[in-house]
C-alpha atoms as a printed R data frame, in Angstrom:
    type eleno elety resid chain resno       x      y       z
1   ATOM     1    CA   VAL     A     1 -26.455 30.285  10.247
2   ATOM     2    CA   SER     A     2 -24.759 26.951   9.762
3   ATOM     3    CA   LEU     A     3 -22.993 27.265  13.134
4   ATOM     4    CA   VAL     A     4 -26.141 28.433  14.895
5   ATOM     5    CA   GLY     A     5 -28.075 25.586  13.304
6   ATOM     6    CA   GLY     A     6 -25.538 23.124  14.615
7   ATOM     7    CA   VAL     A     7 -25.763 24.554  18.142
8   ATOM     8    CA   PHE     A     8 -29.542 24.446  18.017
9   ATOM     9    CA   GLY     A     9 -29.341 20.941  16.612
10  ATOM    10    CA   ALA     A    10 -27.499 19.760  19.705
11  ATOM    11    CA   TRP     A    11 -30.028 21.497  21.932
12  ATOM    12    CA   LEU     A    12 -32.950 19.957  20.050
13  ATOM    13    CA   ALA     A    13 -31.705 16.537  21.039
14  ATOM    14    CA   ASN     A    14 -32.878 17.488  24.544
15  ATOM    15    CA   PRO     A    15 -36.672 17.081  24.977
16  ATOM    16    CA   ILE     A    16 -36.748 19.845  27.610
17  ATOM    17    CA   VAL     A    17 -35.253 22.317  25.118
18  ATOM    18    CA   VAL     A    18 -37.761 21.263  22.447
19  ATOM    19    CA   ILE     A    19 -40.653 21.818  24.836
20  ATOM    20    CA   GLY     A    20 -39.170 25.196  25.792
21  ATOM    21    CA   ILE     A    21 -39.016 26.277  22.135
22  ATOM    22    CA   ALA     A    22 -42.626 25.185  21.638
23  ATOM    23    CA   VAL     A    23 -43.647 27.235  24.684
24  ATOM    24    CA   VAL     A    24 -41.925 30.288  23.180
25  ATOM    25    CA   PHE     A    25 -44.002 29.894  20.019
26  ATOM    26    CA   VAL     A    26 -47.164 29.601  22.125
27  ATOM    27    CA   ILE     A    27 -46.223 32.787  23.999
28  ATOM    28    CA   PHE     A    28 -45.754 34.592  20.679
29  ATOM    29    CA   SER     A    29 -49.081 33.268  19.393
30  ATOM    30    CA   LEU     A    30 -50.952 34.521  22.464
31  ATOM    31    CA   SER     A    31 -49.581 37.972  21.680
32  ATOM    32    CA   MET     A    32 -51.000 37.717  18.163
33  ATOM    33    CA   PHE     A    33 -54.396 36.799  19.644
34  ATOM    34    CA   GLY     A    34 -54.379 40.047  21.641
35  ATOM    35    CA   LEU     A    35 -53.903 38.577  25.117
36  ATOM    36    CA   TYR     A    36 -51.005 40.988  25.557
37  ATOM    37    CA   GLU     A    37 -48.628 42.999  23.373
38  ATOM    38    CA   LEU     A    38 -44.886 42.554  22.975
39  ATOM    39    CA   ASN     A    39 -44.167 46.221  22.470
40  ATOM    40    CA   VAL     A    40 -41.215 48.584  22.621
41  ATOM    41    CA   PRO     A    41 -41.486 50.978  25.593
42  ATOM    42    CA   ALA     A    42 -43.458 54.114  24.670
43  ATOM    43    CA   SER     A    43 -40.687 56.417  25.874
44  ATOM    44    CA   ILE     A    44 -38.225 54.984  23.365
45  ATOM    45    CA   ARG     A    45 -40.742 55.177  20.524
46  ATOM    46    CA   GLN     A    46 -41.560 58.768  21.400
47  ATOM    47    CA   LYS     A    47 -37.926 59.844  21.457
48  ATOM    48    CA   LEU     A    48 -37.240 58.261  18.078
49  ATOM    49    CA   GLY     A    49 -40.467 59.571  16.643
50  ATOM    50    CA   THR     A    50 -39.690 63.164  17.599
51  ATOM    51    CA   ALA     A    51 -36.009 63.003  16.606
52  ATOM    52    CA   LYS     A    52 -35.144 65.596  13.998
53  ATOM    53    CA   SER     A    53 -33.351 64.566  10.870
54  ATOM    54    CA   THR     A    54 -31.807 66.470   8.048
55  ATOM    55    CA   GLY     A    55 -33.072 63.936   5.502
56  ATOM    56    CA   GLY     A    56 -31.020 61.810   3.211
57  ATOM    57    CA   VAL     A    57 -29.760 58.383   4.230
58  ATOM    58    CA   LEU     A    58 -29.788 59.168   7.956
59  ATOM    59    CA   GLY     A    59 -33.363 60.382   7.800
60  ATOM    60    CA   ALA     A    60 -34.455 57.274   5.916
61  ATOM    61    CA   MET     A    61 -32.739 55.065   8.497
62  ATOM    62    CA   ILE     A    62 -34.424 56.829  11.429
63  ATOM    63    CA   LEU     A    63 -37.785 56.630   9.669
64  ATOM    64    CA   GLY     A    64 -37.231 52.925   9.110
65  ATOM    65    CA   VAL     A    65 -36.409 52.345  12.791
66  ATOM    66    CA   VAL     A    66 -39.522 54.231  13.885
67  ATOM    67    CA   ALA     A    67 -41.681 52.291  11.419
68  ATOM    68    CA   ALA     A    68 -40.238 49.005  12.700
69  ATOM    69    CA   LEU     A    69 -41.042 49.962  16.293
70  ATOM    70    CA   VAL     A    70 -44.595 50.947  15.372
71  ATOM    71    CA   VAL     A    71 -45.371 47.622  13.670
72  ATOM    72    CA   SER     A    72 -43.434 45.508  16.182
73  ATOM    73    CA   PRO     A    73 -46.539 44.375  18.133
74  ATOM    74    CA   CYS     A    74 -47.974 42.883  14.925
75  ATOM    75    CA   VAL     A    75 -44.969 41.377  13.174
76  ATOM    76    CA   GLY     A    76 -42.507 41.029  16.069
77  ATOM    77    CA   PRO     A    77 -43.733 37.645  17.380
78  ATOM    78    CA   PHE     A    78 -43.971 36.224  13.871
79  ATOM    79    CA   VAL     A    79 -40.485 37.448  12.902
80  ATOM    80    CA   ALA     A    80 -39.101 35.937  16.102
81  ATOM    81    CA   GLY     A    81 -40.762 32.654  15.192
82  ATOM    82    CA   ILE     A    82 -39.231 32.730  11.705
83  ATOM    83    CA   LEU     A    83 -35.759 33.441  13.114
84  ATOM    84    CA   LEU     A    84 -36.090 30.579  15.577
85  ATOM    85    CA   TYR     A    85 -37.179 28.203  12.811
86  ATOM    86    CA   VAL     A    86 -34.364 29.320  10.499
87  ATOM    87    CA   ALA     A    87 -31.794 28.919  13.283
88  ATOM    88    CA   THR     A    88 -32.864 25.322  13.877
89  ATOM    89    CA   SER     A    89 -32.897 24.397  10.177
90  ATOM    90    CA   GLY     A    90 -29.102 24.543   9.888
91  ATOM    91    CA   SER     A    91 -29.302 25.594   6.226
92  ATOM    92    CA   PRO     A    92 -27.910 29.005   5.179
93  ATOM    93    CA   LEU     A    93 -29.655 28.783   1.799
94  ATOM    94    CA   PHE     A    94 -33.022 27.984   3.356
95  ATOM    95    CA   GLY     A    95 -32.569 30.781   5.891
96  ATOM    96    CA   PHE     A    96 -31.724 33.275   3.157
97  ATOM    97    CA   ILE     A    97 -34.707 32.274   0.995
98  ATOM    98    CA   ILE     A    98 -37.340 32.357   3.741
99  ATOM    99    CA   LEU     A    99 -36.133 35.667   5.197
100 ATOM   100    CA   TYR     A   100 -35.756 37.200   1.719
101 ATOM   101    CA   VAL     A   101 -39.293 36.206   0.740
102 ATOM   102    CA   PHE     A   102 -40.624 37.581   4.029
103 ATOM   103    CA   ALA     A   103 -38.736 40.860   3.520
104 ATOM   104    CA   VAL     A   104 -39.981 41.204  -0.059
105 ATOM   105    CA   GLY     A   105 -43.531 40.558   1.112
106 ATOM   106    CA   LEU     A   106 -43.288 43.310   3.705
107 ATOM   107    CA   GLY     A   107 -41.322 45.732   1.558
108 ATOM   108    CA   THR     A   108 -43.281 45.535  -1.702
109 ATOM   109    CA   LEU     A   109 -46.085 47.696  -0.363
110 ATOM   110    CA   TYR     A   110 -43.642 50.367   0.837
111 ATOM   111    CA   ILE     A   111 -41.853 50.351  -2.516
112 ATOM   112    CA   LEU     A   112 -45.145 50.855  -4.366
113 ATOM   113    CA   ILE     A   113 -46.152 53.697  -2.044
114 ATOM   114    CA   ALA     A   114 -42.763 55.396  -2.412
115 ATOM   115    CA   THR     A   115 -42.839 55.023  -6.195
116 ATOM   116    CA   PHE     A   116 -46.486 55.904  -6.806
117 ATOM   117    CA   SER     A   117 -47.785 58.322  -4.177
118 ATOM   118    CA   SER     A   118 -51.316 57.971  -5.542
119 ATOM   119    CA   THR     A   119 -51.463 54.435  -4.160
120 ATOM   120    CA   LEU     A   120 -51.946 55.913  -0.673
121 ATOM   121    CA   THR     A   121 -55.582 56.593  -1.492
122 ATOM   122    CA   ALA     A   122 -56.098 52.955  -2.531
123 ATOM   123    CA   LEU     A   123 -54.868 51.499   0.757
124 ATOM   124    CA   PRO     A   124 -57.579 49.947   2.941
125 ATOM   125    CA   GLY     A   125 -58.141 51.635   6.272
126 ATOM   126    CA   ALA     A   126 -57.416 50.041   9.609
127 ATOM   127    CA   GLY     A   127 -60.162 47.755  10.785
128 ATOM   128    CA   GLU     A   128 -61.261 44.245  11.590
129 ATOM   129    CA   TRP     A   129 -59.348 42.772   8.650
130 ATOM   130    CA   MET     A   130 -56.030 43.645  10.333
131 ATOM   131    CA   ASP     A   131 -57.033 41.809  13.515
132 ATOM   132    CA   THR     A   132 -58.122 38.831  11.410
133 ATOM   133    CA   ILE     A   133 -54.750 38.564   9.687
134 ATOM   134    CA   LYS     A   134 -52.961 38.981  13.008
135 ATOM   135    CA   LYS     A   135 -54.967 36.130  14.551
136 ATOM   136    CA   PHE     A   136 -54.347 33.970  11.486
137 ATOM   137    CA   PHE     A   137 -50.597 34.218  12.057
138 ATOM   138    CA   GLY     A   138 -51.231 33.381  15.691
139 ATOM   139    CA   PHE     A   139 -52.574 30.027  14.531
140 ATOM   140    CA   VAL     A   140 -49.538 29.659  12.258
141 ATOM   141    CA   LEU     A   141 -47.283 30.090  15.301
142 ATOM   142    CA   LEU     A   142 -49.249 27.420  17.181
143 ATOM   143    CA   ILE     A   143 -48.696 24.998  14.292
144 ATOM   144    CA   MET     A   144 -44.990 25.882  14.365
145 ATOM   145    CA   ALA     A   145 -44.954 24.913  18.043
146 ATOM   146    CA   LEU     A   146 -46.419 21.533  17.099
147 ATOM   147    CA   TYR     A   147 -43.809 21.204  14.350
148 ATOM   148    CA   PHE     A   148 -41.049 21.254  16.967
149 ATOM   149    CA   LEU     A   149 -42.957 19.024  19.376
150 ATOM   150    CA   GLN     A   150 -43.078 16.239  16.790
151 ATOM   151    CA   THR     A   151 -39.557 15.247  17.864
152 ATOM   152    CA   VAL     A   152 -40.734 14.391  21.395
153 ATOM   153    CA   VAL     A   153 -44.443 13.600  20.918
154 ATOM   154    CA   SER     A   154 -46.009 10.761  18.950
155 ATOM   155    CA   ALA     A   155 -47.211 11.420  15.405
156 ATOM   156    CA   GLU     A   156 -50.796 10.548  16.381
157 ATOM   157    CA   THR     A   157 -50.808 13.148  19.160
158 ATOM   158    CA   ILE     A   158 -49.359 15.804  16.843
159 ATOM   159    CA   ALA     A   159 -52.009 15.010  14.215
160 ATOM   160    CA   LEU     A   160 -54.783 15.293  16.814
161 ATOM   161    CA   LEU     A   161 -53.455 18.588  18.224
162 ATOM   162    CA   THR     A   162 -52.975 20.010  14.718
163 ATOM   163    CA   GLY     A   163 -56.553 19.069  13.919
164 ATOM   164    CA   LEU     A   164 -57.785 20.880  17.032
165 ATOM   165    CA   VAL     A   165 -55.779 24.011  16.141
166 ATOM   166    CA   LEU     A   166 -57.205 23.985  12.601
167 ATOM   167    CA   LEU     A   167 -60.697 23.428  14.012
168 ATOM   168    CA   ALA     A   168 -60.253 26.521  16.183
169 ATOM   169    CA   LEU     A   169 -59.079 28.430  13.104
170 ATOM   170    CA   ALA     A   170 -62.198 27.325  11.238
171 ATOM   171    CA   VAL     A   171 -64.540 28.348  14.061
172 ATOM   172    CA   PHE     A   172 -62.927 31.644  15.052
173 ATOM   173    CA   GLY     A   173 -61.515 32.472  11.632
174 ATOM   174    CA   GLY     A   174 -64.858 32.852   9.879
175 ATOM   175    CA   GLY     A   175 -65.349 29.424   8.343
176 ATOM   176    CA   PHE     A   176 -68.961 29.297   9.573
177 ATOM   177    CA   ASP     A   177 -69.840 32.970   9.071
178 ATOM   178    CA   ARG     A   178 -72.809 33.611   6.826
179 ATOM   179    CA   LEU     A   179 -72.057 35.579   3.670
180 ATOM   180    CA   ALA     A   180 -74.393 38.113   2.137
181 ATOM   181    CA   PRO     A   181 -74.698 38.626  -1.631
182 ATOM   182    CA   ASP     A   182 -72.762 41.877  -1.280
183 ATOM   183    CA   SER     A   183 -69.992 40.422   0.899
184 ATOM   184    CA   GLY     A   184 -66.576 41.643  -0.147
185 ATOM   185    CA   PHE     A   185 -63.587 39.700  -1.432
186 ATOM   186    CA   PHE     A   186 -61.834 39.617   1.952
187 ATOM   187    CA   LEU     A   187 -64.840 38.051   3.703
188 ATOM   188    CA   ARG     A   188 -65.069 35.389   1.017
189 ATOM   189    CA   ILE     A   189 -61.364 34.561   1.286
190 ATOM   190    CA   LYS     A   190 -61.762 34.429   5.064
191 ATOM   191    CA   LYS     A   191 -64.607 31.938   4.769
192 ATOM   192    CA   PHE     A   192 -62.728 29.854   2.191
193 ATOM   193    CA   VAL     A   193 -59.683 29.535   4.480
194 ATOM   194    CA   GLY     A   194 -61.960 28.653   7.395
195 ATOM   195    CA   VAL     A   195 -63.804 25.937   5.458
196 ATOM   196    CA   LEU     A   196 -60.527 24.512   4.159
197 ATOM   197    CA   ALA     A   197 -59.126 24.445   7.714
198 ATOM   198    CA   PHE     A   198 -62.282 22.667   8.899
199 ATOM   199    CA   ILE     A   199 -61.975 19.963   6.229
200 ATOM   200    CA   VAL     A   200 -58.317 19.287   7.064
201 ATOM   201    CA   ALA     A   201 -59.105 19.371  10.801
202 ATOM   202    CA   LEU     A   202 -61.905 16.842  10.332
203 ATOM   203    CA   TYR     A   203 -59.596 14.578   8.358
204 ATOM   204    CA   LEU     A   204 -56.852 14.712  11.000
205 ATOM   205    CA   ILE     A   205 -59.127 14.307  14.019
206 ATOM   206    CA   LEU     A   206 -61.313 11.520  12.633
207 ATOM   207    CA   GLY     A   207 -58.321  9.753  11.073
208 ATOM   208    CA   THR     A   208 -56.438  9.815  14.370
209 ATOM   209    CA   ILE     A   209 -59.447  8.683  16.403
210 ATOM   210    CA   LEU     A   210 -60.192  5.796  14.038
211 ATOM   211    CA   GLY     A   211 -56.550  4.830  13.607
212 ATOM   212    CA   MET     A   212 -55.724  4.818  17.320
213 ATOM   213    CA   GLY     A   213 -59.020  3.270  18.404
214 ATOM   214    CA   LEU     A   214 -59.797  6.080  20.859
215 ATOM   215    CA   ILE     A   215 -63.560  5.513  20.520
216 ATOM   216    CA   LEU     A   216 -64.067  2.499  18.261
217 ATOM   217    CA   PRO     A   217 -61.640 -0.400  17.823
218 ATOM   218    CA   PRO     A   218 -58.668  0.524  15.628
219 ATOM   219    CA   ALA     A   219 -59.538  0.785  11.945
220 ATOM   220    CA   SER     A   220 -57.144 -2.057  11.159
221 ATOM   221    CA   ASP     A   221 -59.427 -4.414  13.127
222 ATOM   222    CA   TRP     A   222 -62.630 -3.747  11.225
223 ATOM   223    CA   MET     A   223 -61.603 -2.407   7.807
224 ATOM   224    CA   PRO     A   224 -61.662 -4.945   4.936
225 ATOM   225    CA   ARG     A   225 -58.296 -6.533   4.261
226 ATOM   226    CA   GLY     A   226 -56.418 -4.869   1.429
227 ATOM   227    CA   ILE     A   227 -57.603 -1.337   2.210
228 ATOM   228    CA   GLY     A   228 -54.596  0.770   3.044
229 ATOM   229    CA   THR     A   229 -52.194 -2.091   2.364
230 ATOM   230    CA   ALA     A   230 -51.569 -1.477  -1.304
231 ATOM   231    CA   GLY     A   231 -48.888  1.153  -0.730
232 ATOM   232    CA   THR     A   232 -45.233  0.847  -1.577
233 ATOM   233    CA   VAL     A   233 -43.922  0.829   1.973
234 ATOM   234    CA   ASN     A   234 -42.174 -2.406   2.817
235 ATOM   235    CA   GLU     A   235 -42.011 -3.955   6.283
236 ATOM   236    CA   ASN     A   236 -38.356 -4.775   5.591
237 ATOM   237    CA   HIS     A   237 -35.709 -2.134   5.919
238 ATOM   238    CA   ILE     A   238 -32.317 -1.198   4.548
239 ATOM   239    CA   ALA     A   239 -29.382 -2.907   6.235
240 ATOM   240    CA   TRP     A   240 -27.560  0.241   7.312
241 ATOM   241    CA   GLN     A   241 -23.983  0.284   8.568
242 ATOM   242    CA   THR     A   242 -22.700  3.064  10.804
243 ATOM   243    CA   ASP     A   243 -18.916  2.796  10.388
244 ATOM   244    CA   LEU     A   244 -17.880  5.033   7.484
245 ATOM   245    CA   THR     A   245 -14.301  3.761   7.114
246 ATOM   246    CA   ASP     A   246 -15.254  0.087   7.183
247 ATOM   247    CA   GLY     A   247 -18.169  0.687   4.831
248 ATOM   248    CA   LEU     A   248 -16.050  2.433   2.204
249 ATOM   249    CA   ALA     A   249 -13.377 -0.253   2.473
250 ATOM   250    CA   ARG     A   250 -15.985 -2.973   2.015
251 ATOM   251    CA   ALA     A   251 -17.467 -1.199  -1.013
252 ATOM   252    CA   LYS     A   252 -14.035 -0.993  -2.648
253 ATOM   253    CA   ALA     A   253 -13.218 -4.622  -1.875
254 ATOM   254    CA   GLU     A   254 -16.563 -5.889  -3.169
255 ATOM   255    CA   ASN     A   255 -16.728 -3.353  -6.033
256 ATOM   256    CA   LYS     A   256 -20.091 -2.010  -4.850
257 ATOM   257    CA   PRO     A   257 -21.549  1.507  -5.014
258 ATOM   258    CA   VAL     A   258 -22.329  3.312  -1.764
259 ATOM   259    CA   ILE     A   259 -25.351  5.209  -0.457
260 ATOM   260    CA   ILE     A   260 -24.852  7.433   2.585
261 ATOM   261    CA   ASP     A   261 -27.682  8.898   4.629
262 ATOM   262    CA   THR     A   262 -26.757 11.656   7.113
263 ATOM   263    CA   TRP     A   263 -29.019 12.389  10.055
264 ATOM   264    CA   ALA     A   264 -29.351 13.898  13.534
265 ATOM   265    CA   THR     A   265 -31.730 13.306  16.419
266 ATOM   266    CA   TRP     A   266 -33.227 16.791  16.035
267 ATOM   267    CA   CYS     A   267 -33.775 16.562  12.263
268 ATOM   268    CA   ALA     A   268 -37.482 16.144  11.473
269 ATOM   269    CA   ASN     A   269 -36.897 15.842   7.711
270 ATOM   270    CA   CYS     A   270 -34.459 13.003   8.373
271 ATOM   271    CA   ARG     A   271 -37.344 10.979   9.793
272 ATOM   272    CA   VAL     A   272 -39.507 11.905   6.826
273 ATOM   273    CA   LEU     A   273 -36.790 10.706   4.456
274 ATOM   274    CA   GLU     A   274 -36.338  7.493   6.448
275 ATOM   275    CA   LYS     A   275 -40.031  6.641   6.389
276 ATOM   276    CA   LYS     A   276 -41.098  7.967   3.000
277 ATOM   277    CA   THR     A   277 -38.094  7.281   0.788
278 ATOM   278    CA   PHE     A   278 -35.900  4.701   2.479
279 ATOM   279    CA   GLY     A   279 -39.028  2.799   3.511
280 ATOM   280    CA   ASP     A   280 -40.104  2.372  -0.101
281 ATOM   281    CA   SER     A   281 -39.975 -1.261  -1.230
282 ATOM   282    CA   ASN     A   282 -38.235 -0.417  -4.535
283 ATOM   283    CA   ILE     A   283 -35.535  1.563  -2.720
284 ATOM   284    CA   ILE     A   284 -35.035 -1.273  -0.241
285 ATOM   285    CA   ASP     A   285 -34.643 -3.806  -3.051
286 ATOM   286    CA   GLU     A   286 -32.249 -1.577  -5.013
287 ATOM   287    CA   SER     A   287 -30.151 -0.890  -1.899
288 ATOM   288    CA   LYS     A   288 -29.194 -4.570  -1.663
289 ATOM   289    CA   ARG     A   289 -26.517 -4.053  -4.290
290 ATOM   290    CA   PHE     A   290 -25.176 -1.015  -2.394
291 ATOM   291    CA   VAL     A   291 -23.188 -0.623   0.769
292 ATOM   292    CA   ALA     A   292 -25.642  1.439   2.809
293 ATOM   293    CA   LEU     A   293 -24.186  3.792   5.431
294 ATOM   294    CA   LYS     A   294 -26.116  5.891   7.944
295 ATOM   295    CA   ILE     A   295 -23.896  8.551   9.495
296 ATOM   296    CA   GLN     A   296 -24.950 10.690  12.447
297 ATOM   297    CA   LEU     A   297 -23.848 14.332  12.179
298 ATOM   298    CA   GLU     A   298 -25.390 15.917  15.252
299 ATOM   299    CA   THR     A   299 -23.899 19.418  14.984
300 ATOM   300    CA   ALA     A   300 -22.097 21.460  12.339
301 ATOM   301    CA   SER     A   301 -19.029 21.989  14.510
302 ATOM   302    CA   SER     A   302 -18.532 18.437  15.757
303 ATOM   303    CA   PRO     A   303 -15.284 16.706  14.656
304 ATOM   304    CA   GLU     A   304 -17.318 14.026  12.887
305 ATOM   305    CA   SER     A   305 -19.248 16.581  10.851
306 ATOM   306    CA   VAL     A   306 -16.201 18.655   9.976
307 ATOM   307    CA   ALA     A   307 -14.240 15.583   8.850
308 ATOM   308    CA   PHE     A   308 -17.204 14.192   6.898
309 ATOM   309    CA   MET     A   309 -17.870 17.472   5.072
310 ATOM   310    CA   LYS     A   310 -14.189 17.879   4.214
311 ATOM   311    CA   GLN     A   311 -13.909 14.295   2.959
312 ATOM   312    CA   PHE     A   312 -16.844 14.586   0.566
313 ATOM   313    CA   GLY     A   313 -16.567 18.267  -0.374
314 ATOM   314    CA   ILE     A   314 -19.744 19.424   1.362
315 ATOM   315    CA   ARG     A   315 -19.646 23.197   1.808
316 ATOM   316    CA   HIS     A   316 -22.684 23.736   4.015
317 ATOM   317    CA   TYR     A   317 -24.011 21.684   6.909
318 ATOM   318    CA   SER     A   318 -27.546 20.724   5.930
319 ATOM   319    CA   LEU     A   319 -29.571 17.683   6.934
320 ATOM   320    CA   PRO     A   320 -30.645 15.379   5.531
321 ATOM   321    CA   THR     A   321 -27.953 14.986   2.882
322 ATOM   322    CA   THR     A   322 -27.867 11.814   0.797
323 ATOM   323    CA   LEU     A   323 -24.695 10.821  -1.061
324 ATOM   324    CA   LEU     A   324 -24.320  8.293  -3.863
325 ATOM   325    CA   LEU     A   325 -20.743  7.097  -4.391
326 ATOM   326    CA   ASN     A   326 -19.112  4.699  -6.788
327 ATOM   327    CA   SER     A   327 -17.037  1.792  -5.513
328 ATOM   328    CA   GLU     A   328 -13.919  3.999  -5.405
329 ATOM   329    CA   GLY     A   329 -15.553  6.405  -2.963
330 ATOM   330    CA   LYS     A   330 -16.108  9.214  -5.474
331 ATOM   331    CA   VAL     A   331 -19.276 11.268  -4.983
332 ATOM   332    CA   ILE     A   332 -21.554 10.881  -8.014
333 ATOM   333    CA   GLU     A   333 -24.731 12.455  -6.635
334 ATOM   334    CA   MET     A   334 -25.363 14.726  -3.646
335 ATOM   335    CA   ILE     A   335 -28.990 15.313  -2.625
336 ATOM   336    CA   GLN     A   336 -29.849 17.754   0.147
337 ATOM   337    CA   GLY     A   337 -33.307 17.580   1.658
338 ATOM   338    CA   VAL     A   338 -36.088 15.045   1.168
339 ATOM   339    CA   ILE     A   339 -36.104 13.329  -2.226
340 ATOM   340    CA   GLU     A   340 -38.985 11.364  -3.715
341 ATOM   341    CA   PRO     A   341 -38.497  7.559  -3.930
342 ATOM   342    CA   ASP     A   342 -38.878  7.474  -7.725
343 ATOM   343    CA   LYS     A   343 -36.248 10.159  -8.229
344 ATOM   344    CA   LEU     A   344 -33.774  8.473  -5.870
345 ATOM   345    CA   LEU     A   345 -34.400  5.118  -7.550
346 ATOM   346    CA   GLN     A   346 -33.468  6.579 -10.947
347 ATOM   347    CA   LEU     A   347 -30.218  7.965  -9.533
348 ATOM   348    CA   MET     A   348 -29.355  4.686  -7.806
349 ATOM   349    CA   LYS     A   349 -29.888  2.667 -10.978
350 ATOM   350    CA   LYS     A   350 -27.332  4.820 -12.820
351 ATOM   351    CA   LEU     A   351 -24.592  3.545 -10.519
352 ATOM   352    CA   ASN     A   352 -23.093  0.198 -11.464
């Protein structure tokens, strides 16, 4: 997974590849909406379905293959989307967790049925609810497409498109359906999700329109001064260096601790960390007593990444990774993923 993530990471630096991946997600989502079905040929399903088995492990395996082929039109596009997302994350641990949770979610029902045969009578029959869930995951795949597009499209455009997708979910997902006093639990959950999607969609669409000045002048021109300016984000920024060897030598000579931020052009969380955490005014002020290094590790297999991971004892390629070192170059803290500003500030203050 780490190697595949690195390969995908290099590809994601190319806007054409990013757009291609987003198109794949859209294609999968259209299948979930019923425009067409990504199905295994009927001849193959029929042969496997009529294959005789003597039972035991072999029989269970054949039954599992047949079951997978039967449900492939429903879960196939979504599983493909998960695999694509995991491959681009570059984190073996994250890939294991998300696929394990997905497998447990699918397998729990089968385990219950196999253990307690009486549960078969309690299963709901096929009906509209199955199509509703299928369409819901179609919207999830559309949002995943927007997730990848955020590397090549402005944040305002992504927010507006996400709002439109959620608005469609609210309209076609039952957010405005009228409930009767005897409406069941599923219909009420369906309406709740639709209303929630509508509220978030309204927030994103109106916020983007007002912020960008698409209809009225930008909000910053007519809102009272002080509104929206009381946050902790500072217009200044950390004075990053990009040469690792020189930075470590300087830290040792000046007896300063070191903070290292690793990043790649394809890493969306790296931008979140840069804006949310390293843009915090307290972090910026605290970093002035550090030697701050920003190191680009574009792929897992690149010489720079291999040497960097070996030097600091990093076992798995995962971005973003933040390192806190003492003046001698010894790693004191290693943080993988996005960390909150307050938590990072506490760790930085421990280093003298």
